[in-house]
Tab-separated table of C-alpha atoms and ligand atoms in Angstrom:
chain	number	residue	atom	x	y	z
T	1	MET	CA	-5.715	-6.583	7.015
T	2	ARG	CA	-5.325	-10.320	7.269
T	3	ASN	CA	-8.383	-11.058	5.241
T	4	LEU	CA	-7.799	-10.397	1.625
T	5	ASP	CA	-9.770	-7.696	-0.117
T	6	PRO	CA	-11.973	-9.126	-2.830
T	7	PHE	CA	-10.411	-8.760	-6.246
T	8	PRO	CA	-11.918	-9.434	-9.673
T	9	THR	CA	-10.271	-11.431	-12.451
T	10	ARG	CA	-12.802	-10.740	-15.196
T	11	ILE	CA	-15.473	-8.113	-15.743
T	12	ASP	CA	-18.091	-8.390	-18.479
T	13	LEU	CA	-20.576	-5.689	-19.235
T	14	VAL	CA	-23.366	-6.917	-21.515
T	15	ARG	CA	-25.353	-3.878	-22.536
T	16	ALA	CA	-28.076	-5.845	-24.298
T	17	ASP	CA	-28.887	-7.687	-21.062
T	18	ASN	CA	-28.084	-4.660	-18.879
T	19	VAL	CA	-25.909	-6.892	-16.721
T	20	LEU	CA	-22.442	-6.562	-15.250
T	21	GLU	CA	-20.826	-9.871	-14.521
T	22	VAL	CA	-17.845	-10.039	-12.197
T	23	GLU	CA	-15.675	-13.071	-11.732
T	24	TRP	CA	-13.709	-12.949	-8.477
T	25	GLU	CA	-10.282	-14.208	-7.508
T	26	ASP	CA	-11.802	-16.903	-5.315
T	27	GLY	CA	-13.716	-18.311	-8.291
T	28	ALA	CA	-17.128	-16.879	-7.421
T	29	THR	CA	-19.097	-15.087	-10.114
T	30	THR	CA	-21.702	-12.425	-9.479
T	31	GLN	CA	-24.165	-10.771	-11.806
T	32	PHE	CA	-25.404	-7.283	-11.163
T	33	GLU	CA	-28.408	-5.819	-12.904
T	34	GLY	CA	-28.112	-2.207	-14.005
T	35	ALA	CA	-30.900	-1.146	-11.657
T	36	ARG	CA	-29.248	-2.796	-8.694
T	37	LEU	CA	-26.013	-0.922	-9.346
T	38	ARG	CA	-27.727	2.371	-10.036
T	39	TRP	CA	-29.678	2.301	-6.767
T	40	ALA	CA	-26.494	1.372	-4.920
T	41	CYS	CA	-24.462	4.192	-6.454
T	42	PRO	CA	-22.044	5.340	-3.730
T	43	CYS	CA	-21.329	8.817	-5.110
T	44	ALA	CA	-21.859	11.866	-2.938
T	45	GLU	CA	-24.618	13.209	-5.150
T	46	CYS	CA	-26.656	10.036	-4.845
T	47	ARG	CA	-25.863	9.272	-1.229
T	48	GLY	CA	-25.971	12.790	0.120
T	49	GLU	CA	-23.212	14.599	1.898
T	50	ALA	CA	-22.727	16.613	5.073
T	51	GLY	CA	-26.284	16.052	6.281
T	52	GLN	CA	-27.818	16.865	2.885
T	53	PRO	CA	-30.105	14.166	1.538
T	54	GLY	CA	-28.904	12.378	-1.606
T	55	ARG	CA	-30.601	12.276	-4.980
T	56	LEU	CA	-31.779	8.734	-4.517
T	57	GLU	CA	-33.396	9.321	-1.178
T	58	GLY	CA	-37.157	9.485	-1.314
T	59	GLN	CA	-36.991	8.576	-4.983
T	60	ALA	CA	-39.267	5.700	-5.956
T	61	GLU	CA	-38.426	5.400	-9.607
T	62	LEU	CA	-35.734	6.281	-12.073
T	63	ASP	CA	-35.916	6.685	-15.850
T	64	ARG	CA	-34.856	3.800	-18.005
T	65	ASP	CA	-31.651	5.410	-19.208
T	66	GLU	CA	-30.729	6.046	-15.584
T	67	LEU	CA	-30.757	2.316	-15.038
T	68	GLN	CA	-29.129	1.264	-18.293
T	69	LEU	CA	-25.439	0.340	-17.968
T	70	SER	CA	-23.244	1.908	-20.604
T	71	ASP	CA	-19.609	1.538	-19.582
T	72	VAL	CA	-17.223	0.306	-16.949
T	73	THR	CA	-13.603	1.284	-16.335
T	74	LEU	CA	-10.993	0.325	-13.812
T	75	VAL	CA	-9.976	2.851	-11.152
T	76	GLY	CA	-6.485	2.141	-9.857
T	77	GLN	CA	-6.368	-1.363	-8.527
T	78	TYR	CA	-9.266	-1.088	-6.185
T	79	ALA	CA	-12.498	-0.017	-7.848
T	80	LEU	CA	-14.724	0.223	-10.904
T	81	GLN	CA	-16.245	3.343	-12.277
T	82	ILE	CA	-19.635	2.512	-13.720
T	83	ALA	CA	-21.368	4.707	-16.263
T	84	PHE	CA	-25.056	4.707	-17.119
T	85	ALA	CA	-26.832	5.698	-20.322
T	86	SER	CA	-28.094	8.867	-18.632
T	87	GLY	CA	-24.491	10.030	-18.393
T	88	HIS	CA	-24.291	9.457	-14.661
T	89	ALA	CA	-20.781	8.133	-14.023
T	90	THR	CA	-19.582	9.527	-10.722
T	91	GLY	CA	-19.987	6.304	-8.789
T	92	ILE	CA	-16.714	4.645	-7.811
T	93	TYR	CA	-17.590	1.133	-6.685
T	94	THR	CA	-14.732	-0.349	-4.670
T	95	PHE	CA	-14.238	-4.078	-5.122
T	96	ARG	CA	-15.046	-4.517	-1.464
T	97	TYR	CA	-18.309	-2.640	-1.885
T	98	LEU	CA	-19.270	-4.626	-4.980
T	99	ARG	CA	-18.568	-7.838	-3.198
T	100	SER	CA	-20.703	-6.751	-0.272
T	101	LEU	CA	-23.526	-5.933	-2.680
T	102	ALA	CA	-23.191	-9.391	-4.092
T	103	THR	CA	-23.748	-11.064	-0.755
T	104	GLN	CA	-26.711	-8.913	0.243
T	105	THR	CA	-30.054	-10.018	-1.037
T	106	THR	CA	-31.533	-7.779	-3.673
T	107	PRO	CA	-34.231	-5.535	-2.214
A	1	MET	CA	6.603	-48.786	17.871
A	2	PRO	CA	8.680	-48.519	14.711
A	3	SER	CA	12.382	-48.748	15.381
A	4	SER	CA	14.705	-46.340	13.695
A	5	PRO	CA	18.171	-47.821	13.931
A	6	ASN	CA	18.185	-48.269	10.158
A	7	MET	CA	18.635	-44.560	9.701
A	8	GLY	CA	20.847	-44.658	6.653
A	9	CYS	CA	18.345	-46.831	4.824
A	10	GLU	CA	15.377	-44.559	5.182
A	11	MET	CA	14.613	-42.910	1.883
A	12	ALA	CA	15.017	-39.174	1.535
A	13	PRO	CA	11.765	-37.503	0.477
A	14	SER	CA	11.259	-36.378	-3.104
A	15	ALA	CA	11.053	-32.740	-4.140
A	16	ASP	CA	7.361	-33.220	-4.853
A	17	GLN	CA	6.739	-34.476	-1.355
A	18	VAL	CA	8.602	-31.562	0.163
A	19	LEU	CA	6.743	-29.021	-1.972
A	20	LYS	CA	3.443	-30.659	-1.165
A	21	ALA	CA	4.162	-30.291	2.539
A	22	LEU	CA	5.202	-26.660	2.089
A	23	SER	CA	2.125	-25.856	0.034
A	24	THR	CA	0.056	-26.108	3.212
A	25	ILE	CA	1.497	-22.711	4.117
A	26	VAL	CA	-0.730	-19.961	2.805
A	27	ASP	CA	0.334	-16.334	2.557
A	28	PRO	CA	-2.376	-14.525	4.501
A	29	ASP	CA	-2.076	-11.356	2.443
A	30	LEU	CA	-1.881	-12.872	-1.004
A	31	GLY	CA	-4.343	-15.648	-0.217
A	32	ARG	CA	-2.373	-18.365	-1.960
A	33	ASP	CA	0.065	-21.044	-0.916
A	34	VAL	CA	3.739	-20.165	-0.841
A	35	VAL	CA	4.712	-22.845	-3.365
A	36	SER	CA	2.392	-21.673	-6.122
A	37	LEU	CA	3.476	-18.119	-5.376
A	38	GLY	CA	7.001	-19.153	-6.295
A	39	MET	CA	8.452	-18.352	-2.891
A	40	ILE	CA	10.348	-21.621	-2.518
A	41	LYS	CA	13.620	-21.483	-4.414
A	42	ASP	CA	16.811	-23.557	-4.769
A	43	LEU	CA	15.354	-26.648	-3.167
A	44	HIS	CA	18.003	-29.217	-2.462
A	45	ILE	CA	17.497	-32.604	-0.832
A	46	SER	CA	20.541	-34.666	0.048
A	47	PRO	CA	20.417	-38.468	-0.152
A	48	GLN	CA	20.695	-38.408	3.649
A	49	GLY	CA	17.468	-36.434	3.923
A	50	GLN	CA	18.868	-32.961	4.518
A	51	VAL	CA	16.377	-30.497	3.055
A	52	ALA	CA	17.666	-27.036	2.164
A	53	PHE	CA	15.912	-24.243	0.330
A	54	THR	CA	15.512	-20.496	0.059
A	55	PHE	CA	12.259	-18.967	1.209
A	56	GLU	CA	11.875	-15.866	-0.898
A	57	LEU	CA	9.438	-13.375	0.605
A	58	THR	CA	7.861	-10.544	-1.336
A	59	THR	CA	9.298	-8.007	1.094
A	60	PRO	CA	11.912	-8.085	3.831
A	61	ALA	CA	9.365	-6.243	5.960
A	62	CYS	CA	7.031	-9.232	5.733
A	63	PRO	CA	4.814	-9.259	8.834
A	64	VAL	CA	4.703	-13.073	8.908
A	65	ARG	CA	8.362	-13.775	8.191
A	66	ASP	CA	9.069	-15.681	11.424
A	67	GLN	CA	5.782	-17.488	11.249
A	68	PHE	CA	6.595	-18.733	7.742
A	69	ARG	CA	9.955	-20.114	8.858
A	70	ARG	CA	8.400	-21.875	11.834
A	71	ARG	CA	5.564	-23.334	9.780
A	72	ALA	CA	8.006	-24.601	7.155
A	73	GLU	CA	10.206	-26.225	9.778
A	74	GLU	CA	7.213	-27.854	11.420
A	75	ALA	CA	5.858	-29.103	8.108
A	76	LEU	CA	9.137	-30.757	7.159
A	77	GLN	CA	10.495	-31.981	10.458
A	78	GLY	CA	7.554	-34.301	10.849
A	79	MET	CA	8.132	-35.833	7.433
A	80	GLU	CA	9.463	-39.296	6.955
A	81	GLY	CA	13.046	-39.353	5.733
A	82	VAL	CA	13.837	-35.778	6.692
A	83	THR	CA	16.937	-35.582	8.869
A	84	GLY	CA	17.470	-31.853	8.866
A	85	VAL	CA	16.001	-28.611	7.571
A	86	ASP	CA	18.013	-25.611	6.486
A	87	ILE	CA	15.987	-22.574	5.425
A	88	LYS	CA	17.448	-19.362	4.124
A	89	MET	CA	14.991	-16.476	4.344
A	90	THR	CA	15.427	-13.834	1.653
A	91	ALA	CA	13.209	-11.265	0.026
A	92	ASN	CA	12.725	-10.052	-3.484
A	93	VAL	CA	10.461	-7.067	-3.770
A	94	ARG	CA	8.505	-7.401	-6.983
A	95	ALA	CA	8.078	-4.506	-9.301
A	96	ALA	CA	4.627	-3.003	-9.217
A	97	GLN	CA	2.200	-3.946	-11.969
A	98	GLY	CA	2.084	-2.201	-15.264
A	99	ARG	CA	4.792	0.254	-14.548
A	100	GLN	CA	5.924	1.997	-17.582
A	101	HIS	CA	8.254	3.822	-15.296
A	102	GLN	CA	11.128	2.241	-17.059
A	103	GLU	CA	11.997	5.664	-18.393
A	104	MET	CA	11.316	7.659	-15.280
A	105	LEU	CA	12.651	5.429	-12.516
A	106	PRO	CA	13.933	2.286	-14.179
A	107	GLU	CA	15.583	0.836	-11.101
A	108	VAL	CA	12.835	1.456	-8.592
A	109	ARG	CA	10.464	-1.400	-7.863
A	110	GLN	CA	7.823	0.242	-5.712
A	111	THR	CA	6.983	3.906	-5.300
A	112	VAL	CA	4.964	4.814	-2.241
A	113	ALA	CA	3.762	8.379	-1.774
A	114	VAL	CA	2.860	9.752	1.645
A	115	ALA	CA	0.188	12.420	1.509
A	116	SER	CA	-2.231	14.240	3.755
A	117	GLY	CA	-5.100	16.646	3.481
A	118	LYS	CA	-4.031	19.220	6.043
A	119	GLY	CA	-0.499	20.368	6.758
A	120	GLY	CA	1.248	19.626	10.017
A	121	VAL	CA	-0.363	16.262	10.634
A	122	GLY	CA	2.994	14.478	10.736
A	123	LYS	CA	3.294	13.428	7.124
A	124	SER	CA	7.053	13.972	6.935
A	125	THR	CA	7.609	12.256	10.271
A	126	VAL	CA	5.620	9.283	9.004
A	127	ALA	CA	7.460	9.261	5.660
A	128	VAL	CA	10.911	9.271	7.274
A	129	ASN	CA	10.079	6.587	9.800
A	130	LEU	CA	8.281	4.472	7.229
A	131	ALA	CA	11.351	4.641	4.983
A	132	ALA	CA	13.736	3.922	7.849
A	133	GLY	CA	11.517	1.073	9.059
A	134	LEU	CA	11.536	-0.544	5.620
A	135	ALA	CA	15.319	-0.121	5.441
A	136	GLN	CA	15.730	-1.706	8.883
A	137	SER	CA	14.022	-4.816	7.627
A	138	GLY	CA	16.684	-5.094	4.924
A	139	ALA	CA	15.051	-3.371	1.965
A	140	ARG	CA	16.861	-0.874	-0.243
A	141	VAL	CA	15.009	2.359	0.313
A	142	GLY	CA	15.092	5.883	-1.038
A	143	LEU	CA	13.294	8.896	0.400
A	144	LEU	CA	12.325	11.700	-1.924
A	145	ASP	CA	11.253	14.935	-0.318
A	146	ALA	CA	8.744	16.291	-2.821
A	147	ASP	CA	7.610	19.006	-0.448
A	148	ILE	CA	9.430	21.758	-2.247
A	149	TYR	CA	7.550	24.435	-0.313
A	150	GLY	CA	8.668	23.218	3.066
A	151	PRO	CA	11.286	20.497	2.727
A	152	SER	CA	11.814	18.776	6.051
A	153	VAL	CA	13.871	15.707	5.175
A	154	PRO	CA	17.161	17.582	5.794
A	155	THR	CA	16.078	18.418	9.353
A	156	LEU	CA	14.445	15.098	10.080
A	157	THR	CA	17.545	13.182	9.041
A	158	GLY	CA	20.136	15.704	10.208
A	159	THR	CA	21.593	15.823	6.698
A	160	ARG	CA	22.792	19.066	5.249
A	161	GLU	CA	25.552	18.516	2.710
A	162	GLN	CA	25.329	19.506	-0.900
A	163	PRO	CA	24.912	16.381	-3.051
A	164	ARG	CA	27.753	15.629	-5.459
A	165	VAL	CA	27.185	15.631	-9.187
A	166	VAL	CA	28.631	12.702	-11.110
A	167	ASP	CA	28.104	12.350	-14.858
A	168	ASP	CA	25.421	15.023	-14.804
A	169	LYS	CA	23.465	13.264	-12.107
A	170	LEU	CA	22.993	14.082	-8.458
A	171	VAL	CA	24.209	11.485	-6.001
A	172	PRO	CA	21.669	11.096	-3.193
A	173	LEU	CA	22.879	11.680	0.344
A	174	GLN	CA	22.828	8.747	2.730
A	175	ALA	CA	21.654	8.509	6.312
A	176	TYR	CA	20.124	5.709	8.378
A	177	GLY	CA	20.512	3.335	5.450
A	178	LEU	CA	18.372	5.574	3.240
A	179	LYS	CA	19.184	7.349	0.016
A	180	LEU	CA	17.882	10.878	0.365
A	181	MET	CA	17.023	13.675	-1.987
A	182	SER	CA	15.412	16.982	-1.102
A	183	ILE	CA	15.228	20.431	-2.616
A	184	GLY	CA	16.563	21.472	0.770
A	185	PHE	CA	19.949	19.983	-0.156
A	186	LEU	CA	20.198	22.091	-3.256
A	187	GLY	CA	21.526	25.597	-3.425
A	188	GLY	CA	19.310	28.525	-2.668
A	189	ALA	CA	16.673	26.493	-0.979
A	190	ASP	CA	16.812	28.542	2.187
A	191	LYS	CA	15.750	31.619	0.314
A	192	ALA	CA	12.036	32.032	0.270
A	193	MET	CA	11.105	30.881	-3.177
A	194	ILE	CA	7.927	31.460	-5.042
A	195	TRP	CA	7.120	28.369	-6.996
A	196	ARG	CA	4.856	28.470	-9.945
A	197	GLY	CA	3.130	25.418	-11.389
A	198	PRO	CA	5.519	24.500	-14.230
A	199	MET	CA	8.565	25.067	-12.022
A	200	VAL	CA	7.139	22.756	-9.424
A	201	SER	CA	6.629	20.017	-11.976
A	202	ARG	CA	10.106	20.427	-13.396
A	203	ALA	CA	11.805	20.435	-10.011
A	204	ILE	CA	9.979	17.286	-8.961
A	205	GLN	CA	10.706	15.475	-12.203
A	206	GLN	CA	14.361	16.361	-11.938
A	207	MET	CA	14.565	15.008	-8.438
A	208	MET	CA	13.420	11.699	-9.856
A	209	THR	CA	15.214	11.470	-13.179
A	210	ASP	CA	18.388	13.465	-12.552
A	211	VAL	CA	19.263	11.580	-9.402
A	212	ARG	CA	21.346	8.433	-9.335
A	213	TRP	CA	18.961	6.442	-7.158
A	214	GLY	CA	20.405	3.075	-8.112
A	215	GLU	CA	18.402	-0.058	-7.460
A	216	LEU	CA	15.688	0.473	-4.884
A	217	ASP	CA	13.009	-1.786	-3.484
A	218	TYR	CA	11.021	1.196	-2.258
A	219	LEU	CA	11.056	4.870	-3.019
A	220	VAL	CA	9.066	6.696	-0.355
A	221	ILE	CA	7.882	10.130	-1.471
A	222	ASP	CA	6.978	12.823	1.035
A	223	LEU	CA	4.391	14.999	-0.692
A	224	PRO	CA	3.398	18.521	0.283
A	225	PRO	CA	0.058	18.745	2.091
A	226	GLY	CA	-3.070	18.736	-0.019
A	227	THR	CA	-3.338	17.889	-3.668
A	228	GLY	CA	-1.594	20.703	-5.486
A	229	ASP	CA	0.874	20.832	-8.364
A	230	ALA	CA	3.510	18.631	-6.776
A	231	SER	CA	1.048	15.840	-6.047
A	232	LEU	CA	-0.407	16.131	-9.532
A	233	THR	CA	3.024	15.932	-11.139
A	234	ILE	CA	3.949	12.866	-9.164
A	235	ALA	CA	0.651	11.137	-9.806
A	236	GLN	CA	0.850	11.864	-13.520
A	237	SER	CA	4.485	11.171	-14.250
A	238	VAL	CA	5.222	8.141	-12.066
A	239	PRO	CA	2.935	5.156	-11.904
A	240	LEU	CA	2.765	5.100	-8.127
A	241	THR	CA	2.240	1.796	-6.432
A	242	GLY	CA	-0.044	3.746	-4.191
A	243	VAL	CA	-0.467	6.486	-1.672
A	244	VAL	CA	-0.522	6.338	2.110
A	245	ILE	CA	-2.766	9.036	3.556
A	246	VAL	CA	-1.868	10.418	6.961
A	247	ALA	CA	-4.749	11.714	9.047
A	248	THR	CA	-5.205	12.831	12.626
A	249	PRO	CA	-8.227	11.855	14.666
A	250	GLN	CA	-9.852	15.297	14.900
A	251	GLU	CA	-13.027	15.326	12.892
A	252	LEU	CA	-12.183	18.221	10.602
A	253	ALA	CA	-8.680	16.976	9.834
A	254	LEU	CA	-10.056	13.576	9.030
A	255	GLU	CA	-12.617	15.064	6.694
A	256	ILE	CA	-9.873	16.858	4.760
A	257	ALA	CA	-7.818	13.668	4.629
A	258	VAL	CA	-10.783	11.854	3.134
A	259	LYS	CA	-11.084	14.575	0.479
A	260	ALA	CA	-7.408	14.123	-0.378
A	261	LEU	CA	-7.927	10.400	-0.692
A	262	GLN	CA	-10.845	10.881	-3.073
A	263	MET	CA	-8.679	13.243	-5.079
A	264	PHE	CA	-5.974	10.618	-5.474
A	265	ARG	CA	-8.608	8.165	-6.547
A	266	THR	CA	-9.678	10.464	-9.331
A	267	LEU	CA	-6.015	10.642	-10.393
A	268	ASN	CA	-6.094	6.870	-10.618
A	269	VAL	CA	-3.673	6.425	-7.734
A	270	THR	CA	-4.488	3.475	-5.520
A	271	PRO	CA	-4.832	4.354	-1.849
A	272	LEU	CA	-2.716	1.886	0.122
A	273	GLY	CA	-4.639	2.985	3.172
A	274	LEU	CA	-5.107	5.478	5.982
A	275	VAL	CA	-2.737	5.985	8.913
A	276	GLU	CA	-3.856	7.747	12.049
A	277	ASN	CA	-1.059	9.871	13.490
A	278	MET	CA	-1.199	11.278	17.032
A	279	SER	CA	-3.721	8.577	17.589
A	280	TRP	CA	-3.317	8.185	21.314
A	281	PHE	CA	-1.282	9.903	23.981
A	282	VAL	CA	1.377	8.069	25.903
A	283	CYS	CA	1.520	9.646	29.353
A	284	PRO	CA	5.201	10.309	30.079
A	285	GLY	CA	4.552	9.822	33.805
A	286	CYS	CA	2.546	6.632	33.988
A	287	GLY	CA	3.052	5.211	30.480
A	288	GLN	CA	-0.705	4.845	30.107
A	289	GLU	CA	-2.370	5.273	26.731
A	290	HIS	CA	-5.077	7.879	26.405
A	291	TYR	CA	-7.290	8.423	23.398
A	292	VAL	CA	-7.724	12.169	23.613
A	293	PHE	CA	-9.726	12.592	20.425
A	294	GLY	CA	-11.856	9.521	20.700
A	295	HIS	CA	-10.950	6.141	19.409
A	296	GLY	CA	-11.291	4.592	15.991
A	297	SER	CA	-12.487	7.502	13.861
A	298	THR	CA	-9.856	7.000	11.141
A	299	GLU	CA	-10.385	3.266	11.122
A	300	ARG	CA	-14.105	3.782	10.659
A	301	ALA	CA	-13.454	6.264	7.857
A	302	ALA	CA	-11.200	3.722	6.163
A	303	GLN	CA	-13.892	1.116	6.433
A	304	ARG	CA	-16.470	3.444	4.982
A	305	LEU	CA	-14.158	4.289	2.074
A	306	GLY	CA	-13.254	0.692	1.402
A	307	VAL	CA	-9.522	1.216	1.970
A	308	PRO	CA	-7.239	-0.522	4.464
A	309	PHE	CA	-6.560	1.006	7.853
A	310	LEU	CA	-2.787	0.792	8.207
A	311	GLY	CA	-2.588	1.511	11.925
A	312	GLY	CA	-2.119	4.286	14.423
A	313	ILE	CA	0.947	6.170	15.653
A	314	PRO	CA	0.943	7.517	19.223
A	315	LEU	CA	1.300	11.170	20.083
A	316	ASP	CA	4.638	10.844	21.771
A	317	GLN	CA	6.924	13.645	22.863
A	318	GLN	CA	9.894	11.433	21.961
A	319	ILE	CA	8.809	11.226	18.332
A	320	ARG	CA	9.039	14.966	18.187
A	321	SER	CA	12.302	15.362	20.055
A	322	GLU	CA	14.037	12.646	18.030
A	323	ALA	CA	12.760	14.264	14.832
A	324	ASP	CA	14.058	17.642	15.960
A	325	SER	CA	17.470	16.158	16.616
A	326	GLY	CA	17.579	14.582	13.162
A	327	ALA	CA	16.982	10.917	13.945
A	328	PRO	CA	14.016	8.757	12.972
A	329	ILE	CA	12.704	7.238	16.185
A	330	VAL	CA	12.624	3.734	14.665
A	331	VAL	CA	16.412	3.956	14.595
A	332	SER	CA	17.248	6.046	17.654
A	333	ARG	CA	14.758	4.540	20.131
A	334	PRO	CA	13.709	1.259	18.555
A	335	ASP	CA	11.983	-0.005	21.707
A	336	SER	CA	9.713	2.974	22.236
A	337	PRO	CA	5.971	2.608	21.543
A	338	GLY	CA	6.295	5.112	18.696
A	339	ALA	CA	9.029	3.098	16.995
A	340	ARG	CA	7.008	-0.084	17.348
A	341	ALA	CA	4.010	1.598	15.760
A	342	PHE	CA	6.114	2.849	12.845
A	343	ARG	CA	7.586	-0.597	12.277
A	344	ASP	CA	4.110	-2.126	12.195
A	345	LEU	CA	3.132	0.546	9.713
A	346	ALA	CA	6.131	-0.330	7.521
A	347	SER	CA	5.070	-3.986	7.553
A	348	GLN	CA	1.517	-3.111	6.626
A	349	VAL	CA	2.620	-0.875	3.782
A	350	ALA	CA	5.021	-3.526	2.517
A	351	ALA	CA	2.244	-6.103	2.615
A	352	ARG	CA	-0.108	-3.852	0.697
A	353	THR	CA	2.457	-3.165	-2.006
A	354	SER	CA	3.175	-6.895	-2.352
A	355	ILE	CA	-0.498	-7.506	-2.925
A	356	GLN	CA	-0.547	-4.845	-5.604
A	357	ALA	CA	2.460	-6.348	-7.349
A	358	PHE	CA	1.059	-9.850	-7.400
A	359	ARG	CA	-2.349	-9.137	-8.689
A	360	ARG	CA	-2.992	-9.138	-12.353
A	361	LEU	CA	-5.458	-6.531	-13.496
A	362	PRO	CA	-8.847	-7.954	-14.388
A	363	VAL	CA	-9.891	-8.342	-17.996
A	364	ILE	CA	-12.736	-6.002	-18.858
A	365	ASN	CA	-15.135	-6.639	-21.718
A	366	VAL	CA	-17.888	-4.264	-22.709
A	367	ARG	CA	-20.317	-5.637	-25.256
U	401	ATP	N1	3.231	11.101	16.527
U	401	ATP	C1	3.768	12.266	16.887
U	401	ATP	N2	3.977	12.563	18.185
U	401	ATP	C2	4.504	13.766	18.541
U	401	ATP	N3	4.853	14.719	17.699
U	401	ATP	C3	4.673	14.486	16.389
U	401	ATP	C4	4.117	13.246	15.916
U	401	ATP	N4	4.060	13.288	14.566
U	401	ATP	C5	4.547	14.494	14.212
U	401	ATP	N5	4.904	15.209	15.287
U	401	ATP	C6	5.436	16.580	15.310
U	401	ATP	O1	4.478	17.418	14.680
U	401	ATP	C7	5.107	18.409	13.892
U	401	ATP	C8	4.639	18.300	12.432
U	401	ATP	O2	5.091	17.078	11.901
U	401	ATP	P1	5.573	16.948	10.388
U	401	ATP	O3	6.523	18.007	10.041
U	401	ATP	O4	5.984	15.553	10.197
U	401	ATP	O5	4.174	17.215	9.691
U	401	ATP	P2	3.844	17.434	8.143
U	401	ATP	O6	2.467	16.930	7.944
U	401	ATP	O7	4.911	16.885	7.297
U	401	ATP	O8	3.861	18.988	8.085
U	401	ATP	P3	3.939	19.933	6.773
U	401	ATP	O9	2.546	20.103	6.355
U	401	ATP	O10	4.560	21.180	7.298
U	401	ATP	O11	4.777	19.223	5.759
U	401	ATP	C9	6.601	18.181	14.047
U	401	ATP	O12	7.079	19.010	15.058
U	401	ATP	C10	6.692	16.730	14.490
U	401	ATP	O13	7.848	16.468	15.262
U	402	MG	MG1	6.188	17.825	5.904
């Protein structure tokens, strides 16, 4: 509770570069590639639910339009909903989760 | 060693110097210093070095209120030229961001809904004590019982009168420093009623707009369990500051609470966090705390979901007996462990709503 949740001040989605750039309250800026975000999609379908394996498990590759960013919208004051060209848009990426992705090294 | 008999000659500090010293105090929740947050008001420095100002918090339920005062005194008392420090602590709850609820609830600054997945998890008990806890800290608080299927605010507050109507508006009842409105106060509520969707929405909207709430810092809304018509109406017609989800530590109950939280997310309502009710058992004999259902499951769920964990409330026979007799335990037994837990919860909720109010929404560009 004492440590502040990460919060963005600016969000830029550049479709041509397939990059989402987030500028944070503390001044840091992070760039996320479409593929990075797609593979990290937190939705139940991708992650699996109630012991069922998710869509991304055991998957080695995804089509290009699966990885292509198409839109981003704000959810409340705590998350982004990210849509991909394939139509997949169920992932709600909390700011905290995005920030944690930013600090992990890309696989 | 410098002598100080020339007291009258020592120069009083400038306003800039005082503000600079105060700007070392950082609000732990908002992550910025209290000067740039605009919390220091009416600064006055006498030629003799008496420093007086108002320290305006974002909520009277501020968890670090005393710490702020102490830090400010320490920062100034050590300063050259300061002969005395006089701090007035006040609070001004800021209106939540982007609320178009000018029409719906023009005089309400923050609206906090209390929801749950399952019924019977203590949602109403939490709502009443949260509201009373906020009021105890000095905030102006209303409690709206939106559980039209099973209104419990009348029982929990021991209030039964029929509200008066003045100029076509209902006047809320008052108890424990709270303004109260419940379908249970209105005629015919004891008859078993079958509510259909549109009626539910209308009844709920009327309890907001046709009630003379007056100026409120917080309106706490006790929702029915689950995410049915009443919850939908509230989420769609009032820009809620956020929703507090009450869960109990049993696995299944927690799972349903998590579903409810996801549901509110899809309605664009910000979860303020999860509360674990009946978290541990206070043995009436020995006073020991026992975690009957295992420890930390709700907190872990909160972590997984990326929402704050707002704290736990003990399973305490007194919470129930006070509720049955129509008194929130934070008022009737303020020193009990249950009351302490509810007060901490009120502070956490107040802190979360302050954060919401201060933050400006990010700018989004899609190219
Ligand atoms: N922490 C607690 N310790 C002991 N008893 C509690 C506690 N919290 C709630 N109770 C009791 O549990 C019962 C249910 O609580 P409450 O009515 O607040 O739940 P609810 O979730 O609002 O229920 P409903 O779904 O019917 O609206 C009440 O008898 C209440 O006194
Ligand atoms: Mg209830």
